[in-house]
Amino acid sequence: AKELGKNRYVHYDSDLDARAVEQASLAAALSHALERDELRLLYQPVVDLPSGRVVGVEALVRWHHPSDGMVSPVRFIPVAERTGQIVPLGEWILRTSCYQAADWYRRYGDEAPARMSVNVSARQLLEPGFPQTVASILAETGLPPDRLTVEITETAVFGGGRAVEAVAAIHALGVAIALDDFGTGHSSLGLLRTCPVDVLKVDKSFVDGVTGTVEQEAIVTSIIEIAQALGLRAIAEGVETGAQADRLHDLGYRLAQGFHFAKPLGSAEIESLFTTNEEG
Ligand code: C2E
Ligand code: CA
Ligand code: CA
Ligand code: CA
């Protein structure tokens, strides 16, 4: 048993080493990703349930690693947060998505999605001067502030302090604030008192329950009631079936996002979903 224990220990240890090596090599490759033009943004539609119109998009980053192929943001974003690389990377994401949204607005006018939603990590919020960076990117791209939404997680603003101050400063620019993965964090309801929030993004794990048991559905129902009572928009995330979409609509949800409507798409693909109005 002692021997087994020792082997296990060695095993565990070498797994840790392997992970550290993997992360270090990801971080090294990531440091060249921007200059080598390996990052792309995809855009996933946010759909108005009553009309089916695309009223917003969420920018989601993709990395084409030179030898590993496509690397999921679930793998490289946490690494970039730990190393601080998320700061330049996140600024590129924000600038690129704002240029894209401004371009759509110029070319498609009111047929363009009204809002571009961009994920911002805790590390970015804590970077001194981040709200000014947002302001200068809006000025540079000409995107009206009310066409931008910044998505933050509960964890990022948990405990208040500088992160909440940064969110308040961004909100004061006229940018909307969305609370991502709503309900999965530490203090969802308390946060609504301390941090300016305009949108609740209802996590997929709750949306999955909408066609499940009465108890599961009660959570989704409670969230829309909170949103309505506080005058917030709610977006149901990860909607995969028509039955879920119908049920959400019946429960009072207006906005939804998920593979049932569309996967994250390249800019050309997504433009075909806007009503064409090119000459305007
Ligand atoms: P998230 O912000 O919660 O984004 C939603 C994720 O759910 C996306 O995964 C999206 O592709 C996926 N998704 C959308 N609809 C469905 C559905 O119907 N079913 C299922 N199973 N999944 C669906 P993705 O693009 O792999 O991104 C994963 C996470 O990585 C994001 O979660 C976000 O936390 C992070 N991330 C992605 N892009 C960025 C970025 O530009 N900046 C930062 N800071 N984080 C990002
Ligand atoms: Ca998000
Ligand atoms: Ca989410
Ligand atoms: Ca998520």
Short mmCIF file of C-alpha atoms and ligand atoms in Angstrom, two decimals:
data_model
loop_
_atom_site.label_atom_id
_atom_site.label_comp_id
_atom_site.label_asym_id
_atom_site.label_seq_id
_atom_site.Cartn_x
_atom_site.Cartn_y
_atom_site.Cartn_z
CA ALA A 1 0.00 0.00 0.00
CA LYS A 2 2.91 2.26 0.83
CA GLU A 3 4.45 1.60 -2.55
CA LEU A 4 1.15 2.32 -4.31
CA GLY A 5 0.87 5.54 -2.34
CA LYS A 6 4.33 6.54 -3.39
CA ASN A 7 3.65 5.71 -7.03
CA ARG A 8 0.50 7.72 -6.91
CA TYR A 9 2.37 10.62 -5.47
CA VAL A 10 4.97 10.44 -8.22
CA HIS A 11 2.23 10.16 -10.78
CA TYR A 12 0.36 13.13 -9.45
CA ASP A 13 3.52 15.15 -9.28
CA SER A 14 4.46 14.44 -12.90
CA ASP A 15 0.91 15.33 -13.98
CA LEU A 16 1.39 18.67 -12.31
CA ASP A 17 4.73 19.10 -14.03
CA ALA A 18 3.17 18.19 -17.36
CA ARG A 19 0.46 20.76 -16.82
CA ALA A 20 2.97 23.44 -15.82
CA VAL A 21 5.01 22.69 -18.96
CA GLU A 22 1.87 22.82 -21.12
CA GLN A 23 0.85 26.14 -19.63
CA ALA A 24 4.33 27.60 -20.02
CA SER A 25 4.43 26.56 -23.67
CA LEU A 26 0.91 27.93 -24.25
CA ALA A 27 1.96 31.21 -22.64
CA ALA A 28 5.09 31.37 -24.81
CA ALA A 29 3.10 30.71 -28.00
CA LEU A 30 0.42 33.15 -26.90
CA SER A 31 3.00 35.92 -26.60
CA HIS A 32 3.41 35.77 -30.42
CA ALA A 33 -0.26 35.19 -31.23
CA LEU A 34 -1.14 38.85 -31.70
CA GLU A 35 1.82 39.86 -33.85
CA ARG A 36 1.43 36.68 -35.94
CA ASP A 37 -2.25 37.38 -36.47
CA GLU A 38 -3.39 34.05 -35.04
CA LEU A 39 -6.42 35.38 -33.16
CA ARG A 40 -9.89 35.70 -34.66
CA LEU A 41 -13.24 36.78 -33.30
CA LEU A 42 -16.45 34.90 -33.90
CA TYR A 43 -19.83 36.46 -33.18
CA GLN A 44 -22.79 34.60 -31.71
CA PRO A 45 -26.23 36.14 -32.28
CA VAL A 46 -28.48 37.23 -29.44
CA VAL A 47 -32.02 36.75 -30.71
CA ASP A 48 -35.25 38.56 -29.87
CA LEU A 49 -37.62 35.64 -29.19
CA PRO A 50 -40.89 37.29 -30.34
CA SER A 51 -39.51 38.41 -33.73
CA GLY A 52 -36.52 36.10 -34.26
CA ARG A 53 -34.37 39.12 -35.11
CA VAL A 54 -30.65 39.28 -34.29
CA VAL A 55 -30.57 42.18 -31.84
CA GLY A 56 -27.06 41.65 -30.54
CA VAL A 57 -23.91 39.57 -30.85
CA GLU A 58 -21.34 38.30 -28.38
CA ALA A 59 -17.70 38.37 -29.50
CA LEU A 60 -15.90 35.09 -28.73
CA VAL A 61 -12.18 34.76 -29.33
CA ARG A 62 -10.52 31.90 -31.23
CA TRP A 63 -6.83 31.08 -31.43
CA HIS A 64 -5.33 29.20 -34.35
CA HIS A 65 -2.18 27.84 -32.72
CA PRO A 66 0.57 27.24 -35.33
CA SER A 67 1.05 23.54 -34.49
CA ASP A 68 -1.85 22.58 -32.18
CA GLY A 69 -4.59 23.96 -34.43
CA MET A 70 -7.58 25.59 -32.79
CA VAL A 71 -7.15 26.18 -29.04
CA SER A 72 -10.31 26.76 -27.02
CA PRO A 73 -10.59 29.98 -25.00
CA VAL A 74 -11.50 27.74 -22.06
CA ARG A 75 -7.84 26.61 -22.19
CA PHE A 76 -5.95 29.78 -23.05
CA ILE A 77 -7.95 32.58 -21.39
CA PRO A 78 -7.16 31.32 -17.85
CA VAL A 79 -3.46 31.08 -18.81
CA ALA A 80 -3.55 34.61 -20.25
CA GLU A 81 -5.21 35.84 -17.05
CA ARG A 82 -2.49 34.30 -14.91
CA THR A 83 0.37 35.72 -16.99
CA GLY A 84 -1.25 39.13 -17.55
CA GLN A 85 -1.25 38.53 -21.33
CA ILE A 86 -5.01 39.03 -21.17
CA VAL A 87 -4.37 42.77 -20.92
CA PRO A 88 -2.98 43.33 -24.46
CA LEU A 89 -5.06 40.44 -25.78
CA GLY A 90 -8.24 41.82 -24.24
CA GLU A 91 -7.51 45.25 -25.63
CA TRP A 92 -7.15 43.75 -29.12
CA ILE A 93 -10.47 41.89 -28.62
CA LEU A 94 -12.24 45.07 -27.52
CA ARG A 95 -10.79 47.20 -30.33
CA THR A 96 -11.49 44.60 -33.02
CA SER A 97 -15.08 44.00 -31.89
CA CYS A 98 -15.79 47.74 -31.64
CA TYR A 99 -14.39 48.32 -35.16
CA GLN A 100 -16.61 45.46 -36.38
CA ALA A 101 -19.71 46.84 -34.67
CA ALA A 102 -19.04 50.38 -35.94
CA ASP A 103 -18.57 49.02 -39.47
CA TRP A 104 -21.85 47.08 -39.31
CA TYR A 105 -23.63 50.14 -37.95
CA ARG A 106 -22.29 52.29 -40.81
CA ARG A 107 -23.21 49.72 -43.48
CA TYR A 108 -26.47 48.31 -42.14
CA GLY A 109 -27.84 51.08 -39.90
CA ASP A 110 -30.74 49.88 -37.81
CA GLU A 111 -30.58 46.45 -39.47
CA ALA A 112 -27.25 45.85 -37.72
CA PRO A 113 -27.41 44.18 -34.30
CA ALA A 114 -28.01 46.94 -31.76
CA ARG A 115 -25.37 45.66 -29.36
CA MET A 116 -21.88 44.22 -29.41
CA SER A 117 -21.12 42.29 -26.23
CA VAL A 118 -17.49 41.74 -25.19
CA ASN A 119 -16.16 39.52 -22.39
CA VAL A 120 -13.83 41.33 -20.01
CA SER A 121 -11.85 39.42 -17.40
CA ALA A 122 -11.15 40.36 -13.78
CA ARG A 123 -7.50 41.00 -14.61
CA GLN A 124 -8.50 43.59 -17.24
CA LEU A 125 -10.88 45.38 -14.87
CA LEU A 126 -8.11 45.69 -12.28
CA GLU A 127 -5.64 47.13 -14.78
CA PRO A 128 -5.28 50.83 -13.92
CA GLY A 129 -6.71 53.00 -16.67
CA PHE A 130 -8.91 50.29 -18.17
CA PRO A 131 -12.05 52.51 -18.24
CA GLN A 132 -10.03 55.14 -20.13
CA THR A 133 -8.94 52.44 -22.58
CA VAL A 134 -12.62 51.64 -23.21
CA ALA A 135 -13.37 55.35 -23.72
CA SER A 136 -10.51 55.81 -26.19
CA ILE A 137 -11.45 52.68 -28.16
CA LEU A 138 -15.01 54.01 -28.47
CA ALA A 139 -13.65 57.36 -29.68
CA GLU A 140 -11.19 55.71 -32.09
CA THR A 141 -13.78 53.38 -33.64
CA GLY A 142 -16.70 55.82 -33.56
CA LEU A 143 -18.95 53.22 -31.94
CA PRO A 144 -21.72 54.89 -29.90
CA PRO A 145 -21.26 53.77 -26.25
CA ASP A 146 -24.84 52.47 -26.01
CA ARG A 147 -24.03 49.92 -28.73
CA LEU A 148 -21.40 48.27 -26.53
CA THR A 149 -21.99 45.83 -23.66
CA VAL A 150 -19.20 44.65 -21.37
CA GLU A 151 -19.72 41.17 -19.92
CA ILE A 152 -18.22 40.55 -16.51
CA THR A 153 -18.50 37.58 -14.16
CA GLU A 154 -19.72 37.67 -10.61
CA THR A 155 -16.34 36.43 -9.45
CA ALA A 156 -14.59 39.43 -11.04
CA VAL A 157 -16.57 41.96 -9.01
CA PHE A 158 -17.09 39.86 -5.89
CA GLY A 159 -15.87 41.75 -2.84
CA GLY A 160 -16.28 45.19 -4.40
CA GLY A 161 -13.19 47.40 -4.48
CA ARG A 162 -11.33 48.48 -7.60
CA ALA A 163 -13.12 46.10 -9.93
CA VAL A 164 -16.53 47.58 -9.05
CA GLU A 165 -15.12 51.12 -9.39
CA ALA A 166 -13.89 50.22 -12.86
CA VAL A 167 -17.29 48.78 -13.79
CA ALA A 168 -18.99 51.96 -12.53
CA ALA A 169 -16.62 54.12 -14.61
CA ILE A 170 -17.34 52.07 -17.74
CA HIS A 171 -21.06 52.24 -17.02
CA ALA A 172 -20.79 56.02 -16.69
CA LEU A 173 -19.53 56.14 -20.31
CA GLY A 174 -22.95 54.84 -21.38
CA VAL A 175 -21.77 51.27 -21.94
CA ALA A 176 -24.12 48.50 -20.72
CA ILE A 177 -22.89 46.00 -18.13
CA ALA A 178 -23.91 42.34 -18.32
CA LEU A 179 -23.43 39.87 -15.50
CA ASP A 180 -22.25 36.67 -17.20
CA ASP A 181 -23.06 33.13 -16.02
CA PHE A 182 -25.62 34.69 -13.67
CA GLY A 183 -26.43 32.54 -10.67
CA THR A 184 -23.27 30.45 -10.69
CA GLY A 185 -21.07 32.84 -8.66
CA HIS A 186 -20.72 33.78 -5.02
CA SER A 187 -23.21 36.53 -4.43
CA SER A 188 -25.47 37.08 -7.40
CA LEU A 189 -28.16 39.01 -5.57
CA GLY A 190 -25.89 41.07 -3.31
CA LEU A 191 -23.92 42.22 -6.34
CA LEU A 192 -27.01 43.77 -7.89
CA ARG A 193 -26.95 46.32 -5.06
CA THR A 194 -23.26 47.18 -5.21
CA CYS A 195 -22.43 47.05 -8.91
CA PRO A 196 -24.24 48.75 -11.81
CA VAL A 197 -25.77 46.01 -13.95
CA ASP A 198 -28.07 46.26 -16.99
CA VAL A 199 -28.24 42.67 -18.22
CA LEU A 200 -28.39 39.24 -16.55
CA LYS A 201 -27.02 36.43 -18.67
CA VAL A 202 -28.74 33.34 -17.34
CA ASP A 203 -26.26 30.48 -17.27
CA LYS A 204 -26.78 27.47 -19.52
CA SER A 205 -26.92 25.16 -16.49
CA PHE A 206 -30.21 26.84 -15.47
CA VAL A 207 -31.53 27.15 -19.02
CA ASP A 208 -31.03 23.38 -19.42
CA GLY A 209 -33.63 22.91 -16.66
CA VAL A 210 -36.34 24.96 -18.34
CA THR A 211 -37.93 21.88 -19.85
CA GLY A 212 -37.08 19.77 -16.80
CA THR A 213 -38.69 19.43 -13.38
CA VAL A 214 -40.90 22.04 -11.74
CA GLU A 215 -38.04 22.80 -9.33
CA GLN A 216 -35.54 23.37 -12.13
CA GLU A 217 -37.94 25.61 -14.00
CA ALA A 218 -38.55 27.63 -10.83
CA ILE A 219 -34.97 28.95 -10.96
CA VAL A 220 -35.36 30.29 -14.50
CA THR A 221 -38.72 31.78 -13.52
CA SER A 222 -37.26 33.48 -10.45
CA ILE A 223 -34.44 35.05 -12.46
CA ILE A 224 -36.80 36.63 -15.01
CA GLU A 225 -38.92 37.95 -12.13
CA ILE A 226 -35.87 39.53 -10.50
CA ALA A 227 -34.83 41.04 -13.84
CA GLN A 228 -38.30 42.48 -14.47
CA ALA A 229 -38.60 43.82 -10.92
CA LEU A 230 -35.24 45.57 -11.18
CA GLY A 231 -35.72 46.77 -14.76
CA LEU A 232 -32.88 44.64 -16.16
CA ARG A 233 -32.72 42.72 -19.43
CA ALA A 234 -32.27 38.96 -19.16
CA ILE A 235 -30.60 36.81 -21.82
CA ALA A 236 -31.04 33.04 -21.64
CA GLU A 237 -27.73 31.43 -22.64
CA GLY A 238 -27.06 28.05 -24.19
CA VAL A 239 -30.52 27.49 -25.70
CA GLU A 240 -30.21 24.31 -27.73
CA THR A 241 -33.78 23.30 -28.59
CA GLY A 242 -36.97 24.84 -29.92
CA ALA A 243 -38.81 23.49 -26.88
CA GLN A 244 -36.49 25.46 -24.58
CA ALA A 245 -36.94 28.62 -26.68
CA ASP A 246 -40.75 28.28 -26.61
CA ARG A 247 -40.83 27.67 -22.88
CA LEU A 248 -38.51 30.61 -22.16
CA HIS A 249 -40.73 32.85 -24.27
CA ASP A 250 -43.80 31.65 -22.34
CA LEU A 251 -42.04 32.44 -19.06
CA GLY A 252 -41.45 36.03 -20.18
CA TYR A 253 -37.94 35.87 -21.64
CA ARG A 254 -37.38 38.12 -24.64
CA LEU A 255 -33.72 37.50 -25.37
CA ALA A 256 -31.87 34.25 -25.98
CA GLN A 257 -28.60 32.93 -27.31
CA GLY A 258 -27.54 29.40 -28.18
CA PHE A 259 -26.88 26.74 -30.80
CA HIS A 260 -30.62 26.46 -31.49
CA PHE A 261 -30.39 29.90 -33.15
CA ALA A 262 -26.77 29.98 -34.28
CA LYS A 263 -23.27 28.96 -33.27
CA PRO A 264 -20.58 31.63 -33.04
CA LEU A 265 -20.05 32.72 -36.68
CA GLY A 266 -17.43 34.59 -38.71
CA SER A 267 -18.27 38.18 -39.63
CA ALA A 268 -19.19 37.38 -43.26
CA GLU A 269 -21.47 34.51 -42.23
CA ILE A 270 -23.25 36.56 -39.63
CA GLU A 271 -23.85 39.46 -42.00
CA SER A 272 -26.08 37.21 -44.08
CA LEU A 273 -28.41 37.11 -41.07
CA PHE A 274 -28.94 40.88 -41.08
CA THR A 275 -31.62 42.20 -43.35
CA THR A 276 -29.64 43.50 -46.31
CA ASN A 277 -29.65 47.25 -46.56
CA GLU A 278 -26.13 47.73 -47.97
CA GLU A 279 -26.73 50.96 -49.89
CA GLY A 280 -28.06 52.79 -46.79
P1 C2E B 1 -19.08 32.50 -22.04
O1 C2E B 1 -18.76 33.95 -22.02
O2 C2E B 1 -20.08 32.00 -21.07
O3 C2E B 1 -19.50 32.20 -23.55
C1 C2E B 1 -20.46 31.26 -23.91
C2 C2E B 1 -19.84 29.97 -24.37
O4 C2E B 1 -20.89 29.02 -24.60
C3 C2E B 1 -19.09 30.09 -25.70
O5 C2E B 1 -18.02 29.14 -25.66
C4 C2E B 1 -20.15 29.64 -26.71
O6 C2E B 1 -19.61 29.17 -27.91
C5 C2E B 1 -20.82 28.55 -25.93
N1 C2E B 1 -22.21 28.32 -26.36
C6 C2E B 1 -23.06 29.19 -26.92
N2 C2E B 1 -24.27 28.62 -27.16
C7 C2E B 1 -24.17 27.35 -26.72
C8 C2E B 1 -25.10 26.24 -26.70
O7 C2E B 1 -26.24 26.32 -27.12
N3 C2E B 1 -24.63 25.07 -26.18
C9 C2E B 1 -23.36 24.94 -25.68
N4 C2E B 1 -22.99 23.76 -25.20
N5 C2E B 1 -22.46 25.96 -25.69
C10 C2E B 1 -22.87 27.15 -26.21
P2 C2E B 1 -16.55 29.55 -26.09
O8 C2E B 1 -16.57 30.47 -27.27
O9 C2E B 1 -15.75 28.29 -26.17
O10 C2E B 1 -16.05 30.42 -24.86
C11 C2E B 1 -15.91 29.83 -23.60
C12 C2E B 1 -15.58 30.86 -22.55
O11 C2E B 1 -14.30 31.46 -22.80
C13 C2E B 1 -16.58 32.02 -22.53
O12 C2E B 1 -17.73 31.63 -21.82
C14 C2E B 1 -15.74 33.07 -21.83
O13 C2E B 1 -15.74 32.87 -20.44
C15 C2E B 1 -14.36 32.79 -22.38
N6 C2E B 1 -14.11 33.70 -23.53
C16 C2E B 1 -14.40 33.52 -24.84
N7 C2E B 1 -14.03 34.59 -25.57
C17 C2E B 1 -13.49 35.48 -24.68
C18 C2E B 1 -12.93 36.80 -24.80
O14 C2E B 1 -12.88 37.39 -25.89
N8 C2E B 1 -12.45 37.37 -23.65
C19 C2E B 1 -12.51 36.74 -22.43
N9 C2E B 1 -12.04 37.38 -21.35
N10 C2E B 1 -13.06 35.52 -22.28
C20 C2E B 1 -13.55 34.89 -23.39
CA CA B 2 -19.95 35.79 -22.03
CA CA B 3 -21.93 32.90 -20.11
CA CA B 4 -19.61 30.23 -19.21
#
